[in-house]
XYZ file of C-alpha atoms in Angstrom:
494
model
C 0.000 0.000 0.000
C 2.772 2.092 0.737
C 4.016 1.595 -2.298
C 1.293 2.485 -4.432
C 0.678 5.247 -2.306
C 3.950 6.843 -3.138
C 3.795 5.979 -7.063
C 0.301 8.535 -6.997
C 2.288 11.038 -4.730
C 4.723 11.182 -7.630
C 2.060 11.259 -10.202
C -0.356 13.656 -8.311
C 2.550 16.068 -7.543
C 4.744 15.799 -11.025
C 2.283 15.408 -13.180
C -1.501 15.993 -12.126
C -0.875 19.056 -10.355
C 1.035 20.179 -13.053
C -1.589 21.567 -15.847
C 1.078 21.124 -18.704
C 2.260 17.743 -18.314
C -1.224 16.319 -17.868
C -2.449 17.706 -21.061
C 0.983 16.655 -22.316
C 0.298 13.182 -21.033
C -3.258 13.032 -22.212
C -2.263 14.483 -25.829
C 0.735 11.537 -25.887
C -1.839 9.037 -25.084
C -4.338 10.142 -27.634
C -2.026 10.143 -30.051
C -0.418 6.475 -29.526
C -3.976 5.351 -29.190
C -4.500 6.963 -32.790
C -1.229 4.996 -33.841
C 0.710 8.040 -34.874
C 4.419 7.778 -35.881
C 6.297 8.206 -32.998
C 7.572 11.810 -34.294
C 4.149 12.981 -34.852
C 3.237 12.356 -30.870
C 6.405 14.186 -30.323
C 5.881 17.217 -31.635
C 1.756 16.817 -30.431
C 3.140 16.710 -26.607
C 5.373 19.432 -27.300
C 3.214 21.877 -28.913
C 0.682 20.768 -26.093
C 2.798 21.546 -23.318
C 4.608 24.718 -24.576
C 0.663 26.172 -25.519
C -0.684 25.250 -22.115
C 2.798 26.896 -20.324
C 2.574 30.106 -22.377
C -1.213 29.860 -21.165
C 0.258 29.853 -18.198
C 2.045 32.138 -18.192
C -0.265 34.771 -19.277
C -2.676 33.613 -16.599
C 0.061 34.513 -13.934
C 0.964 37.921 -15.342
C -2.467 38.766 -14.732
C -2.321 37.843 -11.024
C 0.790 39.235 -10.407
C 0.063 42.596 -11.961
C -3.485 42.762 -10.024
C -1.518 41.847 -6.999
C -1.030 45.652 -5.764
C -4.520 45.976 -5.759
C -5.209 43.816 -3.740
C -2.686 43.828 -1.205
C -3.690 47.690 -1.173
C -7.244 47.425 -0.434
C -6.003 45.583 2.533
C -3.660 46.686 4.117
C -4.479 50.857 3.313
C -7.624 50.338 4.923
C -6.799 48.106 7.556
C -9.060 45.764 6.837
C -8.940 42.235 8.607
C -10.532 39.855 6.177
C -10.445 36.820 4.810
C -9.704 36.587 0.875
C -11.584 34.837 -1.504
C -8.890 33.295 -3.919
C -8.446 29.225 -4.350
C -5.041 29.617 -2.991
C -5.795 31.560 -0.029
C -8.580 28.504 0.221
C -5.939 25.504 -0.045
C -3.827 27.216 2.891
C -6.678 27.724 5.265
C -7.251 24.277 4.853
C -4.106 23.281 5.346
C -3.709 25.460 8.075
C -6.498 24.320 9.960
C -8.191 20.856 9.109
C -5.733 18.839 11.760
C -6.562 21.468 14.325
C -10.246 21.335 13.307
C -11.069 17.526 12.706
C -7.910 16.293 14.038
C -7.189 15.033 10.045
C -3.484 14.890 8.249
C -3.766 17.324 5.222
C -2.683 13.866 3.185
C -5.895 12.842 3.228
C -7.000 15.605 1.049
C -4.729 13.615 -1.691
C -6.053 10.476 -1.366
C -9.625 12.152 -1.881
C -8.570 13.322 -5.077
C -7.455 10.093 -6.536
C -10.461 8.520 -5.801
C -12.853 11.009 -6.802
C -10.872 11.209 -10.312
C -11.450 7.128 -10.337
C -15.323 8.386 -9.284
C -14.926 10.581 -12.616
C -13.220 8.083 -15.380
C -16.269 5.421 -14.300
C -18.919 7.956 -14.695
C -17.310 8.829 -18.241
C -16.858 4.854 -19.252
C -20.221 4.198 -18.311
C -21.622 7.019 -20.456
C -24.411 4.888 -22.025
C -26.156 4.658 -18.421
C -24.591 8.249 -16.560
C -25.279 9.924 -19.744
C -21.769 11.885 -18.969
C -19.425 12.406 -21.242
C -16.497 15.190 -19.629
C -13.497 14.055 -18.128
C -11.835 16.774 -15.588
C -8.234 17.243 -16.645
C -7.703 20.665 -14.560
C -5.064 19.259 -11.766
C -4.268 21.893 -10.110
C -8.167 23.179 -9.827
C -8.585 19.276 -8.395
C -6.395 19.743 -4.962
C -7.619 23.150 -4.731
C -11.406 21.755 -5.000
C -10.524 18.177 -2.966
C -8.566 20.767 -0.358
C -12.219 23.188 0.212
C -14.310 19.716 -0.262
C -12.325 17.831 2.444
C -13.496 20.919 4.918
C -16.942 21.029 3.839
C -17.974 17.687 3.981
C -15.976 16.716 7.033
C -18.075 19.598 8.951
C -21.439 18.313 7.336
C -20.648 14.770 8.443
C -18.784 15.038 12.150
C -20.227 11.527 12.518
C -17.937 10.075 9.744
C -14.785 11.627 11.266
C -14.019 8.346 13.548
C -14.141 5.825 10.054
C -11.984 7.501 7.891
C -12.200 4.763 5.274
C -16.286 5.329 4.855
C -15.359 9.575 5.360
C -13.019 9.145 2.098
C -15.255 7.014 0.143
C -18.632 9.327 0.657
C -16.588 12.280 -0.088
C -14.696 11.057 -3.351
C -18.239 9.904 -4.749
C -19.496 13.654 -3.969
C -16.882 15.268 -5.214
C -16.184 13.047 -8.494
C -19.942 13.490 -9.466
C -19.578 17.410 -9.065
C -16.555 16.994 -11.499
C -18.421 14.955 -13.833
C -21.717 16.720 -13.942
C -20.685 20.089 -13.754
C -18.126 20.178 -16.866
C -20.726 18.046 -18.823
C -23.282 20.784 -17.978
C -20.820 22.419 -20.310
C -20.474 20.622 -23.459
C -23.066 22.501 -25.061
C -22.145 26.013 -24.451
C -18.408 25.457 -25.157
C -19.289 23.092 -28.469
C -21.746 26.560 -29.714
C -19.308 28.959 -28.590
C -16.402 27.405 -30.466
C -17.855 25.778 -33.337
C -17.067 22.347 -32.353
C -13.886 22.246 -30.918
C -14.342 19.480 -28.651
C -13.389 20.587 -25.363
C -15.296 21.284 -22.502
C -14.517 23.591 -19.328
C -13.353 22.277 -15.633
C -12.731 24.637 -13.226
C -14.650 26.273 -10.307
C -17.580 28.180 -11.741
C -19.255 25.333 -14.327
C -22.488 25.498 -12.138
C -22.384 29.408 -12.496
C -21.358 29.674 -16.583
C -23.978 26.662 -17.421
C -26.802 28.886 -15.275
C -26.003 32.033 -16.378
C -25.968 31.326 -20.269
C -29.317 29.511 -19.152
C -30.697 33.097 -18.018
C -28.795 34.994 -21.057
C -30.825 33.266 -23.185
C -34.247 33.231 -21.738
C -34.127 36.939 -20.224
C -31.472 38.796 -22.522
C -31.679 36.383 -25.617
C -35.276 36.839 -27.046
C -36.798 39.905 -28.672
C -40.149 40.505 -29.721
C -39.936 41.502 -33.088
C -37.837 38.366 -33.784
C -34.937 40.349 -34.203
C -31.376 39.104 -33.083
C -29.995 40.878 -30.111
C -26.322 42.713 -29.963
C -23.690 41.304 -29.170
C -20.620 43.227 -27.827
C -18.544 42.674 -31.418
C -21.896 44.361 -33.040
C -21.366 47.264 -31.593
C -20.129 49.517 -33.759
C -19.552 53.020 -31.835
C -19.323 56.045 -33.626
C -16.780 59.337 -34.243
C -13.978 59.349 -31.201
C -15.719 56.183 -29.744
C -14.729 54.002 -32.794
C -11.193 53.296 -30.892
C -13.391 51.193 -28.927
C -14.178 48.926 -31.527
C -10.682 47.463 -31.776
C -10.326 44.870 -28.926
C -7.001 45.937 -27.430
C -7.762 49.207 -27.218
C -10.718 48.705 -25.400
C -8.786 46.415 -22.633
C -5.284 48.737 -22.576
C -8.249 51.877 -21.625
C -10.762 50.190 -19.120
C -8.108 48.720 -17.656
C -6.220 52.413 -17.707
C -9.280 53.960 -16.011
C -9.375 51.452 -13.505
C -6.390 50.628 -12.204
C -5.136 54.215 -13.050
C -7.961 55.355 -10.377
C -7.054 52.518 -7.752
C -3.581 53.050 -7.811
C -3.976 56.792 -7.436
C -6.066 56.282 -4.181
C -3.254 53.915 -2.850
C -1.214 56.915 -3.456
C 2.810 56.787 -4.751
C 3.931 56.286 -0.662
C 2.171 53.385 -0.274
C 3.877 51.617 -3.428
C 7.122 52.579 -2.862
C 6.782 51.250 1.016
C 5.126 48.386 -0.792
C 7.919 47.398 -3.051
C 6.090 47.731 -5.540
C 7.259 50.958 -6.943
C 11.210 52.354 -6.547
C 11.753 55.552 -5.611
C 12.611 56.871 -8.516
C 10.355 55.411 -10.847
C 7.042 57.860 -12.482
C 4.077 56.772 -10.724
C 2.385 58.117 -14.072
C 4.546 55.693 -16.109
C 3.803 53.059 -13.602
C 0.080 52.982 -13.658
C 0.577 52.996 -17.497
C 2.982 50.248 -17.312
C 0.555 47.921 -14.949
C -2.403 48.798 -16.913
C -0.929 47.840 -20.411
C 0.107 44.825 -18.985
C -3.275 43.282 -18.874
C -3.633 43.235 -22.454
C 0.075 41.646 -22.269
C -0.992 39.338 -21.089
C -3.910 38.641 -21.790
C -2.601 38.145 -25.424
C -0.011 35.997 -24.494
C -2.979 33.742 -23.112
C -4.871 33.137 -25.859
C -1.939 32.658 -28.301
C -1.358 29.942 -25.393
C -4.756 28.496 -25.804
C -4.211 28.486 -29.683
C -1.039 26.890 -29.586
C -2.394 23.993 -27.772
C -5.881 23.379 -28.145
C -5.821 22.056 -31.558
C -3.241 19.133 -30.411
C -5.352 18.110 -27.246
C -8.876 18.243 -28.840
C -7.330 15.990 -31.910
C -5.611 13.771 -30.312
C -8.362 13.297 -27.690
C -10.346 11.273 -30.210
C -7.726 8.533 -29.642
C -8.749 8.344 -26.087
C -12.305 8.787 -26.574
C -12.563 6.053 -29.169
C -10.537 3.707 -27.783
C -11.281 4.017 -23.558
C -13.932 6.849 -23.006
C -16.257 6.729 -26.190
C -17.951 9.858 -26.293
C -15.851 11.864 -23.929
C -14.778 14.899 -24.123
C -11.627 16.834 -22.004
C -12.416 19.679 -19.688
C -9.975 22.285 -19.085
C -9.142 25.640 -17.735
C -11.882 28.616 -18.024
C -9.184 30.443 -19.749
C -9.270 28.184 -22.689
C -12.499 30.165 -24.014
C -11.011 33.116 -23.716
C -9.844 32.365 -27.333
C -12.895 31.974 -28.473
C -16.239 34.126 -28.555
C -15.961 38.386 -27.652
C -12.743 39.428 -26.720
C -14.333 42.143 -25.109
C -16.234 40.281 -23.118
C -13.439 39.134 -21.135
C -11.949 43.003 -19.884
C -15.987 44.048 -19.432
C -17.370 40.840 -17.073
C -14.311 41.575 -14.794
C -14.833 44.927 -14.240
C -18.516 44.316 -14.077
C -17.740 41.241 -11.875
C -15.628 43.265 -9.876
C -17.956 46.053 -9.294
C -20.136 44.174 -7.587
C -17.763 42.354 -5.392
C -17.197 45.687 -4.398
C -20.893 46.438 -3.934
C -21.258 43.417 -1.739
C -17.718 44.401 0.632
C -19.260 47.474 1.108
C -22.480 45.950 2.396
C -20.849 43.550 4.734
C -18.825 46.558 6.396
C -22.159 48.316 6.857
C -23.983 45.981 8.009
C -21.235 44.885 10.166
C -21.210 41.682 9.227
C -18.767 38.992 11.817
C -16.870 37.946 8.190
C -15.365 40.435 5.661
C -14.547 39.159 2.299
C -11.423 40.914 0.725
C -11.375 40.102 -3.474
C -9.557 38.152 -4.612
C -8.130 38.429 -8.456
C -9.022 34.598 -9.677
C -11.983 34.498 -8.517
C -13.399 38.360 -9.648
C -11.260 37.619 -12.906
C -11.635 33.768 -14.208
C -15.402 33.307 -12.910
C -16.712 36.615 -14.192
C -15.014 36.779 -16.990
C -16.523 33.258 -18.217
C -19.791 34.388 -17.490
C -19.956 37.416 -19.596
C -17.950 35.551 -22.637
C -20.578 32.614 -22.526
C -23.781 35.325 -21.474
C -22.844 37.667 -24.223
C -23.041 34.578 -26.923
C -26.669 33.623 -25.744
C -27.786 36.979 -24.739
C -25.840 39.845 -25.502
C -24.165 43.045 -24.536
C -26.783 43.374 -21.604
C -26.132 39.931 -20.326
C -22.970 40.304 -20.431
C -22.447 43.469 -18.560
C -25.606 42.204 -15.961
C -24.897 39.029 -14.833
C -21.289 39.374 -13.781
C -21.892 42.249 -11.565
C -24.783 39.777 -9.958
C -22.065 36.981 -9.975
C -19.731 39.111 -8.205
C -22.412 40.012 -5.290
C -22.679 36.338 -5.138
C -19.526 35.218 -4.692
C -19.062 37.568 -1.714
C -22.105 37.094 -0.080
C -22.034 32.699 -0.370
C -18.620 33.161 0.418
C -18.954 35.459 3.672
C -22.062 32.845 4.459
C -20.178 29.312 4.338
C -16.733 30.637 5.314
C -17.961 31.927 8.380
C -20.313 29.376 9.003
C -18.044 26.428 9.056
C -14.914 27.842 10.261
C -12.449 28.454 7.374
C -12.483 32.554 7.911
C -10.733 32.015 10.729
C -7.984 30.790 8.406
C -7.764 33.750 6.503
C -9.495 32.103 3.231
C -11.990 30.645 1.344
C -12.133 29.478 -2.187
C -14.307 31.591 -3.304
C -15.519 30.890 -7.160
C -18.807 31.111 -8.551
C -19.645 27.796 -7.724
C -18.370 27.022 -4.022
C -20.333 30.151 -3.380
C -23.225 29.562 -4.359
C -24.031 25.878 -5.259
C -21.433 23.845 -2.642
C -23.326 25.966 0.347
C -26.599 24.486 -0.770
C -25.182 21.227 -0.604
C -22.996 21.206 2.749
C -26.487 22.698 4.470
C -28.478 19.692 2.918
C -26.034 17.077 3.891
C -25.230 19.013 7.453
C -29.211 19.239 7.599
C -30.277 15.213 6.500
C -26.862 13.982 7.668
C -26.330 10.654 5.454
C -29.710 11.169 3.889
C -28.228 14.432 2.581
C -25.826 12.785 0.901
C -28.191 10.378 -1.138
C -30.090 13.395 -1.648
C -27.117 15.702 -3.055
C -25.755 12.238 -5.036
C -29.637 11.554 -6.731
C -29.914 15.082 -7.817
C -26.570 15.679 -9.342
C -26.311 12.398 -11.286
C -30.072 13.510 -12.280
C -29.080 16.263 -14.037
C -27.074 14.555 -16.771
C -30.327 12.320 -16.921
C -32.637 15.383 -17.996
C -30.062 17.219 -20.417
C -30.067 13.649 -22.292
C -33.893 13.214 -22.554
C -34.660 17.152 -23.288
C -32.340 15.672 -26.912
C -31.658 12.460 -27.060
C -30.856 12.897 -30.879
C -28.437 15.735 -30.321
C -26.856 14.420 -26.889
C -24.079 12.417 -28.146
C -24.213 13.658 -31.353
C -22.185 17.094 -30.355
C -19.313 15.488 -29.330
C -19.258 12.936 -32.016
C -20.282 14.843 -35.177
C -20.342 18.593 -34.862
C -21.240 19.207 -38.355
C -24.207 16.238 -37.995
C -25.381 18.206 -34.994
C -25.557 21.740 -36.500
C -27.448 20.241 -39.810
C -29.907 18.114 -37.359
C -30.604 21.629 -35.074
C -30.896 23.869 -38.446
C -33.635 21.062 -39.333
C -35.530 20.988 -36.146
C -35.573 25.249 -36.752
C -37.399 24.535 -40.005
């Protein structure tokens, strides 16, 4: 046991938890399964892993430049929060789950293996789960096992003294929540990319699959039959016109806003910071930082580019040959390559704004927990949600519903943080989903106690259940035969 234990610590830490080499992996095995020549897989797993690292890459810059902010807001204002931020999340837990439940933080590991094993079954046994998404996001798994592990352990105290039957319950929880929530997203990511065969796993499937839902029915639908605008319809007029170009647009929000922030922080502040040197321009500076978003928010979707062709191709291998039907779910920031660019820049301010909104409320209402922002979170989640609401519904949608997601995640946050302990660590995980839908189920289980948990299982393996039988002709077909599934909803439109 010992043994096998330490081969998956090797795996889990080398290779699972690192994003690059498991879509390197998965590409490699695709391929071979496809019976390429040996220099074709080659060059697949090392287009695969250089896209998904410049991906990378651009996904850090974005961090890292918003980290200022954020440590501003903070500290300038003495605020004594708790942050809302995955990683912030993973350290509260593994701050505090041995003092808490008296539990190793190892544990959280072993959760994740099985509830990927709880995953691959549901995918292999398609024709009776009806799900076809495999979670491939590593590093989102121990950050998602890490908050699980918390939740469920304070929803079932009773399981605490068998830790066999506490691992099991959990892995089946979680690996259904993997399962179900990136299929949820087949659909959506198949119409907003023309069929390029990937799905999304990350932390806010729930929120993207729900609010493309609303898009559609509230945003999506005129009366005179006409089609509503989208943000690339826009057209603006005279001296506005700049807007129209997508960099533009990003390198000037982005100017206004963190030019504004910064200048309320105030030069002082950066320089005691270390974040600005003394004799550096705090003009050029705020230029600098704001310019940088669209840096690098470039250099992430050339990173998507670079590598999503490779993995959805050589995917097929694996999906004929092991997972029939499957599909891979990756990072949120995969779609940013696809759809509105301008959707991305507008659903994090939005998204922002009303995290912001909802701060402010807790401090007036003096609430016991104060959420501080955090950048993934107010970035990844909201920026998803306008990209995906502004294909199904629009400019509105996508300008509505991420300020409405951000309230959310502060509030659900501020709720379930405080409510089973974490604050007190200094973090939460904060994303759309462990907001909003994981609080609903940690009060049902906490509420029904094992019943809960039959309850939380029925419902989410129902939901694959219903998306099958609202088409059963176009279910499978999406994944299978893109160009069959366009021609067969064009035909039903008739």
């Amino acid at each position: 046991m010992d043994v096998l234990m330490n081969v998956w610590g090797y795996f889990s830490k080398n290779i699972l938890q690192q994003p690059a080499f498991m879509i390197g992996l998965l590409v490699m095995l695709g391929y071979i399964l496809l019976k390429k020549t040996w220099y074709d897989v080659l060059a697949g797993v090392i287009k695969a892993i250089v896209g998904y690292m410049i991906l990378a890459a651009g996904s850090s810059g974005l961090i890292n430049n918003f980290r200022p902010i954020l440590v501003g807001l903070k500290d300038r204002f003495n605020m004594d929060a708790m942050v809302i931020d995955p990683y912030f999340g993973q350290n509260a837990v593994t701050a505090g789950v041995e003092e808490v439940f008296g539990k190793n933080f190892g544990d959280v590991m072993i959760l994740l293996l099985i509830a990927f094993i709880v995953n691959i079954l549901l995918v292999r046994f398609s024709k009776y789960t009806k799900l076809r998404a495999l979670f491939t996001t590593g590093h989102v798994q121990v950050q998602q096992a890490s908050t699980a592990y918390w939740l469920l352990a304070f929803a079932l105290p009773g399981l605490l003294t068998n830790n066999v039957a506490l691992l099991i319950v959990m892995s089946v929880i979680l690996g259904a929540y993997w399962a179900v929530g990136s299929n949820l997203l087949v659909k959506p990511c198949q119409e907003l990319t023309g069929g390029a065969g990937f799905t999304l796993a990350h932390q806010q499937m729930f929120g993207i699959a729900l609010n493309s839902y609303l898009a559609e029915k509230l945003f999506g639908r005129k009366k005179d039959g006409q089609k509503v605008k989208k943000l690339d319809d826009m057209e603006l007029p005279g001296v506005m016109s700049v807007f129209n170009e997508n960099m533009v647009t990003t390198s000037i929000l982005m100017l206004v806003f963190f030019g504004a922030i910064l200048m309320i922080l105030g030069k002082d502040y950066l320089i005691a910071g270390g974040f600005l040197g003394e004799t550096e321009s705090m003009f050029f500076y705020v230029i600098k930082t704001s310019l940088n978003f669209s840096v690098y928010l470039a250099i992430l979707q050339l990173g998507v580019r670079t590598f999503v062709t490779e993995l959805t191709q050589s995917f097929q291998g694996i999906a004929n040959k092991l997972l029939p039907g499957s599909v891979p779910g990756v990072d949120c920031a995969v779609s940013f390559g696809f759809g509105s660019a301008n959707a991305v820049p507008i659903g994090f301010l939005m998204g922002f704004l009303g995290q912001i909104v909802a701060i402010v409320a807790l401090i007036l209402l003096k609430s016991p927990v104060l959420a501080i922002c955090g950048f993934i979170p107010v970035f990844f989640d909201n920026a998803s949600i306008a990209l995906f609401a502004n294909e199904k519904g629009g400019a509105k949608a996508a300008v509505i519903l991420p300020f409405i997601s951000g309230l959310m995640q502060v509030f659900g946050s501020a709720l379930i943080a405080g409510w089973v302990g974490m604050a007190a660590y200094g973090g939460y995980l904060g994303m759309w989903d462990w907001a909003v839908v994981w609080p609903v189920m940690t009060g049902v289980m906490k509420l029904l106690s094992y019943v809960g948990v039959v309850v939380v299982a029925v419902v989410l393996l129902a939901i694959p259940q219903i998306q099958y039988r609202l088409d059963k002709e176009g279910y499978f077909l999406i994944t299978e035969d893109y160009e069959a599934y366009t021609a067969l909803k064009a035909k039903k439109a008739e």
